[in-house]
Amino acid sequence: MIDGARYAIEATGLRKSFGETLVLDDVDLAVAQGTVFGLLGPNGAGKTTIVRILSTLIPADAGELRVAGHDLKRDPDGVRSAIGVTGQVAAVDELCTGADNLRLMADLNHLGRAVGRQRVSELLNAFELADAARRPVSTYSGGMRRRLDLAMTLVGSPRVIFLDEPTTGLDPRGRRTMWHAIRRLAADGITIFLTTQYLDEADQLADRVAVLDHGRVVAEGTPAELKRRIPGGHIRLEFDSDDALEAAAQALVNAAREQETLVLRVPSDGSTATLRRVLIMLDEVGVEAAQVSVNTPDLDDVFFAVTGHGTKQEVLAS
C-alpha cells in the first residue's frame, strides 16, 4: 500500500484500452508531494492518456488511483478541486486580454471580486505579463500564451499541476522562461506532473523520472540514477607529454589510450568517488593531467537503451 501522506499521486495497476489497442498496461506510479515528476516517452506511448485519466477527463479501465489524497472513482470532484491542468495547446481566449482571461478563471473559481482582483494582479506580475495585461491575447507570442495558460491554471491555487508537454513549440528563450516558472512552483511546494519528449527538460527539472514505452513503465529513478545504469561513462584525462601519458596508463590499467591526442579514457559511473580515486592514483605516481572531464550518458542514451528507439519515434496512436 502506497503511503498517501507522502504521495500526491498514486497509481497501481493502471490499464486503458481504446478499442482493440492496449494503451496503458498495468502502470504503477508514485509521485512524492512537492516534487517534479517527469514522464518521458515517444509520441503515442500513453503519456497524455495518463494525464487525462489522472485529471478525471477519461476513466481508467482498471487500477487504484489517488490524486491529492482523493480516490479518482469515489471522489472525482475532490480531485478536480485540488488540481490544475495545462495541456499541449494553450487554452486561452485570444479575443480577450490577458487580464480578462485570468479574471474569468477567478470567477469560475468563485474567488470573489476583491480576492480575484488581487490574485489576477499577483499572477500577472509573477509571470511577467503585467505590461501586456490589457492587450488581446492574439497579440501574444507563443511563450507569453504558455505563461498565461499556466497562470490561469494557478488561479485556484492547486496542490497538484499536470503539465502535458508545456514547452512544445517554444523557442529556447520561451522554454527557459517556462522552466523558471516550473522551478518556482515546485519551490513553493506544488507537485508537478510533467510529460515531455525533451529529455534535457526532464534532466533540468525532474526530481524523479519514469520512461513509458508501449504503455509500460520500462525504467524509473532520478535522472542521475538512470544515467548511471548505462555503460559508456568515462573520465577523460588529457596529458601534455608522452611520458606523462605512459606513467598514467601504467597506473590506470583499465583505461583506454589515445596516443595521438595524449588522452586516457577511464570507465566511470560518473560519481565523485570514482573521480577521486583516479586523481589519487595519478598523484601516487606523480602525474598531473593537463585537462580532466567527466563524461556520462545523458537521458537520450538511457531512453535508447531501455526502449531500443529514440524519443521521437511514433509507436501507438493514443
Short mmCIF file of C-alpha atoms in Angstrom, two decimals:
data_model
loop_
_atom_site.label_atom_id
_atom_site.label_comp_id
_atom_site.label_asym_id
_atom_site.label_seq_id
_atom_site.Cartn_x
_atom_site.Cartn_y
_atom_site.Cartn_z
CA MET A 1 0.00 0.00 0.00
CA ILE A 2 1.40 3.43 -1.01
CA ASP A 3 1.63 5.98 1.80
CA GLY A 4 -0.95 8.63 0.90
CA ALA A 5 0.54 11.08 3.39
CA ARG A 6 3.75 11.20 1.34
CA TYR A 7 2.47 10.86 -2.19
CA ALA A 8 0.43 13.37 -4.17
CA ILE A 9 -0.26 10.92 -7.00
CA GLU A 10 -0.64 7.16 -6.66
CA ALA A 11 -1.44 4.71 -9.44
CA THR A 12 -1.41 0.93 -9.11
CA GLY A 13 -2.27 -1.41 -11.99
CA LEU A 14 -3.50 1.37 -14.28
CA ARG A 15 -4.88 -0.02 -17.55
CA LYS A 16 -6.56 1.65 -20.52
CA SER A 17 -7.54 0.46 -23.98
CA PHE A 18 -9.10 2.23 -26.93
CA GLY A 19 -10.94 -0.43 -28.89
CA GLU A 20 -8.52 -3.27 -29.50
CA THR A 21 -5.46 -1.12 -28.76
CA LEU A 22 -3.99 -1.51 -25.26
CA VAL A 23 -2.52 1.90 -24.45
CA LEU A 24 -1.65 1.53 -20.74
CA ASP A 25 -0.68 -1.87 -19.39
CA ASP A 26 -0.50 -2.21 -15.58
CA VAL A 27 1.23 1.12 -14.95
CA ASP A 28 2.38 1.83 -11.37
CA LEU A 29 3.37 5.38 -10.39
CA ALA A 30 4.02 7.15 -7.11
CA VAL A 31 4.75 10.89 -7.10
CA ALA A 32 6.00 12.41 -3.85
CA GLN A 33 4.39 15.61 -2.65
CA GLY A 34 6.15 18.84 -3.55
CA THR A 35 8.31 17.31 -6.29
CA VAL A 36 8.58 17.46 -10.07
CA PHE A 37 7.90 14.08 -11.67
CA GLY A 38 8.87 13.68 -15.31
CA LEU A 39 7.09 11.16 -17.53
CA LEU A 40 9.07 10.51 -20.72
CA GLY A 41 8.07 8.63 -23.81
CA PRO A 42 7.78 8.79 -27.59
CA ASN A 43 4.69 10.05 -29.36
CA GLY A 44 1.84 7.64 -28.68
CA ALA A 45 3.42 5.96 -25.68
CA GLY A 46 0.44 6.87 -23.46
CA LYS A 47 1.71 9.99 -21.66
CA THR A 48 -1.27 12.19 -22.48
CA THR A 49 -3.67 9.32 -21.74
CA ILE A 50 -2.26 9.09 -18.21
CA VAL A 51 -2.72 12.84 -17.71
CA ARG A 52 -6.30 12.67 -19.00
CA ILE A 53 -7.11 9.81 -16.62
CA LEU A 54 -5.47 11.32 -13.54
CA SER A 55 -7.18 14.66 -14.20
CA THR A 56 -10.60 12.89 -14.41
CA LEU A 57 -11.15 13.67 -18.11
CA ILE A 58 -11.50 9.99 -19.07
CA PRO A 59 -11.95 6.86 -16.94
CA ALA A 60 -9.41 4.10 -16.48
CA ASP A 61 -10.35 0.54 -17.36
CA ALA A 62 -8.66 -0.75 -14.20
CA GLY A 63 -6.39 0.34 -11.39
CA GLU A 64 -6.34 2.00 -7.98
CA LEU A 65 -5.82 5.74 -8.40
CA ARG A 66 -5.47 8.59 -5.93
CA VAL A 67 -4.62 12.24 -6.54
CA ALA A 68 -4.06 14.71 -3.70
CA GLY A 69 -5.45 12.13 -1.29
CA HIS A 70 -8.73 11.68 -3.23
CA ASP A 71 -9.83 8.42 -4.81
CA LEU A 72 -10.45 9.02 -8.51
CA LYS A 73 -13.52 6.77 -8.68
CA ARG A 74 -15.16 7.71 -5.40
CA ASP A 75 -14.31 11.40 -5.25
CA PRO A 76 -13.60 12.89 -8.70
CA ASP A 77 -14.83 16.31 -7.55
CA GLY A 78 -12.26 16.27 -4.75
CA VAL A 79 -9.55 15.54 -7.33
CA ARG A 80 -10.74 18.39 -9.58
CA SER A 81 -10.74 20.84 -6.68
CA ALA A 82 -7.08 20.06 -5.93
CA ILE A 83 -5.52 20.03 -9.41
CA GLY A 84 -4.67 22.24 -12.35
CA VAL A 85 -4.04 21.10 -15.91
CA THR A 86 -2.03 22.74 -18.68
CA GLY A 87 -2.38 20.85 -21.94
CA GLN A 88 -0.30 20.73 -25.08
CA VAL A 89 -2.19 23.69 -26.58
CA ALA A 90 -2.69 26.90 -24.61
CA ALA A 91 -6.37 27.07 -23.56
CA VAL A 92 -6.75 30.83 -23.73
CA ASP A 93 -9.32 33.14 -25.32
CA GLU A 94 -7.39 35.08 -27.93
CA LEU A 95 -10.08 37.76 -28.32
CA CYS A 96 -9.85 38.72 -24.65
CA THR A 97 -6.98 40.40 -22.87
CA GLY A 98 -4.61 38.51 -20.62
CA ALA A 99 -6.19 40.10 -17.57
CA ASP A 100 -9.70 39.17 -18.76
CA ASN A 101 -8.65 35.53 -19.17
CA LEU A 102 -7.39 35.45 -15.61
CA ARG A 103 -10.48 37.26 -14.27
CA LEU A 104 -12.67 34.65 -15.95
CA MET A 105 -10.77 31.90 -14.15
CA ALA A 106 -11.11 33.78 -10.86
CA ASP A 107 -14.90 33.93 -11.36
CA LEU A 108 -15.04 30.23 -12.24
CA ASN A 109 -13.17 29.51 -9.00
CA HIS A 110 -15.63 31.68 -7.01
CA LEU A 111 -12.85 33.79 -5.54
CA GLY A 112 -14.94 36.91 -5.03
CA ARG A 113 -14.26 40.30 -6.57
CA ALA A 114 -11.57 41.63 -4.23
CA VAL A 115 -9.72 38.34 -3.80
CA GLY A 116 -9.96 37.62 -7.51
CA ARG A 117 -8.56 41.03 -8.44
CA GLN A 118 -5.62 40.52 -6.08
CA ARG A 119 -4.96 37.02 -7.41
CA VAL A 120 -5.00 38.24 -11.02
CA SER A 121 -2.53 41.01 -10.20
CA GLU A 122 -0.21 38.57 -8.40
CA LEU A 123 -0.16 36.16 -11.32
CA LEU A 124 0.34 38.83 -13.97
CA ASN A 125 3.40 40.03 -12.08
CA ALA A 126 4.69 36.54 -11.29
CA PHE A 127 4.58 35.51 -14.96
CA GLU A 128 5.91 38.80 -16.31
CA LEU A 129 2.66 39.61 -18.10
CA ALA A 130 1.68 42.84 -16.32
CA ASP A 131 2.82 45.08 -19.19
CA ALA A 132 0.73 43.05 -21.65
CA ALA A 133 -2.28 42.57 -19.38
CA ARG A 134 -4.59 44.87 -21.37
CA ARG A 135 -3.56 43.56 -24.79
CA PRO A 136 -5.60 40.94 -26.67
CA VAL A 137 -4.02 37.50 -26.33
CA SER A 138 -3.98 37.29 -30.14
CA THR A 139 -1.01 39.69 -30.00
CA TYR A 140 0.97 37.50 -27.56
CA SER A 141 3.98 35.43 -28.55
CA GLY A 142 3.87 31.65 -28.12
CA GLY A 143 5.86 31.86 -24.90
CA MET A 144 3.56 34.52 -23.46
CA ARG A 145 0.49 32.41 -24.25
CA ARG A 146 2.01 29.41 -22.50
CA ARG A 147 2.84 31.53 -19.45
CA LEU A 148 -0.71 32.90 -19.41
CA ASP A 149 -2.09 29.37 -19.70
CA LEU A 150 -0.01 28.28 -16.71
CA ALA A 151 -1.05 31.37 -14.76
CA MET A 152 -4.72 30.54 -15.43
CA THR A 153 -4.10 27.04 -14.08
CA LEU A 154 -2.84 28.59 -10.83
CA VAL A 155 -5.78 30.90 -10.16
CA GLY A 156 -7.43 28.29 -7.95
CA SER A 157 -4.20 27.55 -6.01
CA PRO A 158 -3.99 23.84 -6.97
CA ARG A 159 -1.84 21.45 -4.95
CA VAL A 160 -1.06 19.27 -7.99
CA ILE A 161 -0.43 20.53 -11.54
CA PHE A 162 -0.34 18.39 -14.67
CA LEU A 163 1.84 19.89 -17.39
CA ASP A 164 1.42 17.96 -20.64
CA GLU A 165 4.39 18.86 -22.87
CA PRO A 166 4.20 22.53 -21.79
CA THR A 167 7.12 23.80 -23.89
CA THR A 168 6.24 22.17 -27.22
CA GLY A 169 6.75 24.72 -30.00
CA LEU A 170 8.53 27.30 -27.85
CA ASP A 171 11.86 28.83 -28.80
CA PRO A 172 14.85 28.33 -26.44
CA ARG A 173 14.15 31.57 -24.58
CA GLY A 174 10.49 30.65 -24.09
CA ARG A 175 11.45 27.20 -22.82
CA ARG A 176 13.89 28.68 -20.30
CA THR A 177 11.24 31.08 -19.03
CA MET A 178 8.80 28.19 -18.55
CA TRP A 179 11.48 26.18 -16.78
CA HIS A 180 12.00 29.05 -14.36
CA ALA A 181 8.26 29.21 -13.66
CA ILE A 182 8.07 25.45 -13.06
CA ARG A 183 11.01 25.54 -10.66
CA ARG A 184 9.36 28.37 -8.76
CA LEU A 185 6.13 26.39 -8.41
CA ALA A 186 7.99 23.35 -7.10
CA ALA A 187 9.89 25.53 -4.63
CA ASP A 188 6.50 26.67 -3.31
CA GLY A 189 5.58 23.05 -2.55
CA ILE A 190 3.31 22.38 -5.53
CA THR A 191 3.56 18.88 -7.02
CA ILE A 192 4.28 18.95 -10.75
CA PHE A 193 3.49 16.02 -13.07
CA LEU A 194 5.38 16.83 -16.26
CA THR A 195 5.17 14.94 -19.53
CA THR A 196 7.77 15.79 -22.15
CA GLN A 197 9.67 14.50 -25.15
CA TYR A 198 12.57 16.84 -24.38
CA LEU A 199 14.97 14.78 -22.30
CA ASP A 200 17.08 17.80 -21.38
CA GLU A 201 13.90 19.31 -19.93
CA ALA A 202 13.35 16.31 -17.66
CA ASP A 203 17.03 16.35 -16.72
CA GLN A 204 16.82 20.02 -15.75
CA LEU A 205 13.51 19.94 -13.88
CA ALA A 206 12.54 16.49 -12.61
CA ASP A 207 13.35 15.08 -9.18
CA ARG A 208 12.30 11.69 -10.48
CA VAL A 209 11.69 10.30 -13.97
CA ALA A 210 9.74 7.38 -15.42
CA VAL A 211 10.17 6.19 -19.01
CA LEU A 212 6.95 4.98 -20.64
CA ASP A 213 7.07 2.80 -23.75
CA HIS A 214 4.26 0.80 -25.37
CA GLY A 215 2.07 1.53 -22.37
CA ARG A 216 4.52 0.22 -19.75
CA VAL A 217 6.99 1.89 -17.39
CA VAL A 218 10.32 0.50 -18.55
CA ALA A 219 12.62 2.50 -16.24
CA GLU A 220 12.25 4.77 -13.22
CA GLY A 221 14.57 6.70 -10.93
CA THR A 222 16.25 10.04 -10.52
CA PRO A 223 17.92 11.35 -13.68
CA ALA A 224 21.32 10.65 -12.13
CA GLU A 225 20.36 7.08 -11.18
CA LEU A 226 19.09 6.31 -14.67
CA LYS A 227 22.21 7.68 -16.33
CA ARG A 228 24.47 5.67 -14.05
CA ARG A 229 22.80 2.43 -15.22
CA ILE A 230 24.00 2.96 -18.78
CA PRO A 231 27.53 1.88 -19.76
CA GLY A 232 29.80 4.31 -21.59
CA GLY A 233 30.52 6.85 -18.88
CA HIS A 234 34.18 7.73 -18.55
CA ILE A 235 36.71 10.16 -17.15
CA ARG A 236 38.73 11.81 -19.91
CA LEU A 237 42.31 12.64 -18.94
CA GLU A 238 44.47 14.67 -21.29
CA PHE A 239 48.24 14.93 -20.74
CA ASP A 240 50.90 17.27 -22.07
CA SER A 241 53.61 14.68 -22.82
CA ASP A 242 54.13 11.07 -23.89
CA ASP A 243 55.93 10.34 -20.61
CA ALA A 244 53.00 11.58 -18.53
CA LEU A 245 50.57 9.56 -20.63
CA GLU A 246 52.69 6.42 -20.24
CA ALA A 247 53.01 6.79 -16.46
CA ALA A 248 49.27 7.37 -16.11
CA ALA A 249 48.49 4.38 -18.32
CA GLN A 250 50.67 2.16 -16.11
CA ALA A 251 48.73 3.33 -13.03
CA LEU A 252 45.28 3.13 -14.62
CA VAL A 253 45.41 -0.30 -16.22
CA ASN A 254 41.74 -0.33 -17.25
CA ALA A 255 42.00 2.94 -19.20
CA ALA A 256 41.70 3.17 -22.99
CA ARG A 257 44.61 5.03 -24.57
CA GLU A 258 44.50 7.54 -27.45
CA GLN A 259 48.19 8.00 -28.20
CA GLU A 260 47.87 10.74 -30.84
CA THR A 261 45.84 13.04 -28.61
CA LEU A 262 47.62 12.04 -25.35
CA VAL A 263 44.29 11.04 -23.81
CA LEU A 264 43.22 8.28 -21.46
CA ARG A 265 39.58 7.32 -21.01
CA VAL A 266 38.84 5.64 -17.67
CA PRO A 267 35.47 3.84 -17.29
CA SER A 268 33.38 5.66 -14.69
CA ASP A 269 29.91 5.69 -13.18
CA GLY A 270 30.07 9.48 -13.00
CA SER A 271 30.36 9.61 -9.22
CA THR A 272 32.74 11.90 -7.34
CA ALA A 273 34.13 8.86 -5.52
CA THR A 274 35.37 7.34 -8.79
CA LEU A 275 36.90 10.63 -9.89
CA ARG A 276 38.62 10.99 -6.53
CA ARG A 277 40.14 7.50 -6.78
CA VAL A 278 41.51 8.22 -10.25
CA LEU A 279 43.09 11.50 -9.16
CA ILE A 280 44.63 9.84 -6.10
CA MET A 281 46.15 7.12 -8.28
CA LEU A 282 47.67 9.76 -10.55
CA ASP A 283 49.01 11.65 -7.58
CA GLU A 284 50.65 8.49 -6.24
CA VAL A 285 52.74 8.14 -9.41
CA GLY A 286 53.47 11.87 -9.57
CA VAL A 287 51.45 12.61 -12.70
CA GLU A 288 49.10 15.53 -13.22
CA ALA A 289 46.60 15.68 -16.06
CA ALA A 290 46.52 18.84 -18.14
CA GLN A 291 42.73 18.55 -18.50
CA VAL A 292 40.12 16.42 -16.73
CA SER A 293 36.48 15.98 -17.74
CA VAL A 294 33.75 13.59 -16.63
CA ASN A 295 31.54 12.29 -19.43
CA THR A 296 28.34 10.46 -18.54
CA PRO A 297 25.48 9.12 -20.66
CA ASP A 298 22.55 11.51 -20.97
CA LEU A 299 18.85 10.71 -20.83
CA ASP A 300 18.83 10.21 -24.61
CA ASP A 301 21.22 7.29 -24.05
CA VAL A 302 19.02 5.99 -21.26
CA PHE A 303 15.91 6.20 -23.42
CA PHE A 304 17.51 4.37 -26.32
CA ALA A 305 18.91 1.68 -24.02
CA VAL A 306 15.58 0.90 -22.34
CA THR A 307 13.30 1.25 -25.36
CA GLY A 308 15.52 0.47 -28.34
CA HIS A 309 14.44 3.60 -30.22
CA GLY A 310 14.64 7.38 -29.99
CA THR A 311 12.13 9.66 -28.30
CA LYS A 312 10.58 10.97 -31.50
CA GLN A 313 9.61 7.60 -32.98
CA GLU A 314 5.89 7.04 -33.43
CA VAL A 315 4.69 3.94 -31.58
CA LEU A 316 0.93 3.85 -30.93
CA ALA A 317 -1.84 6.31 -31.56
CA SER A 318 -3.12 7.41 -28.18
#
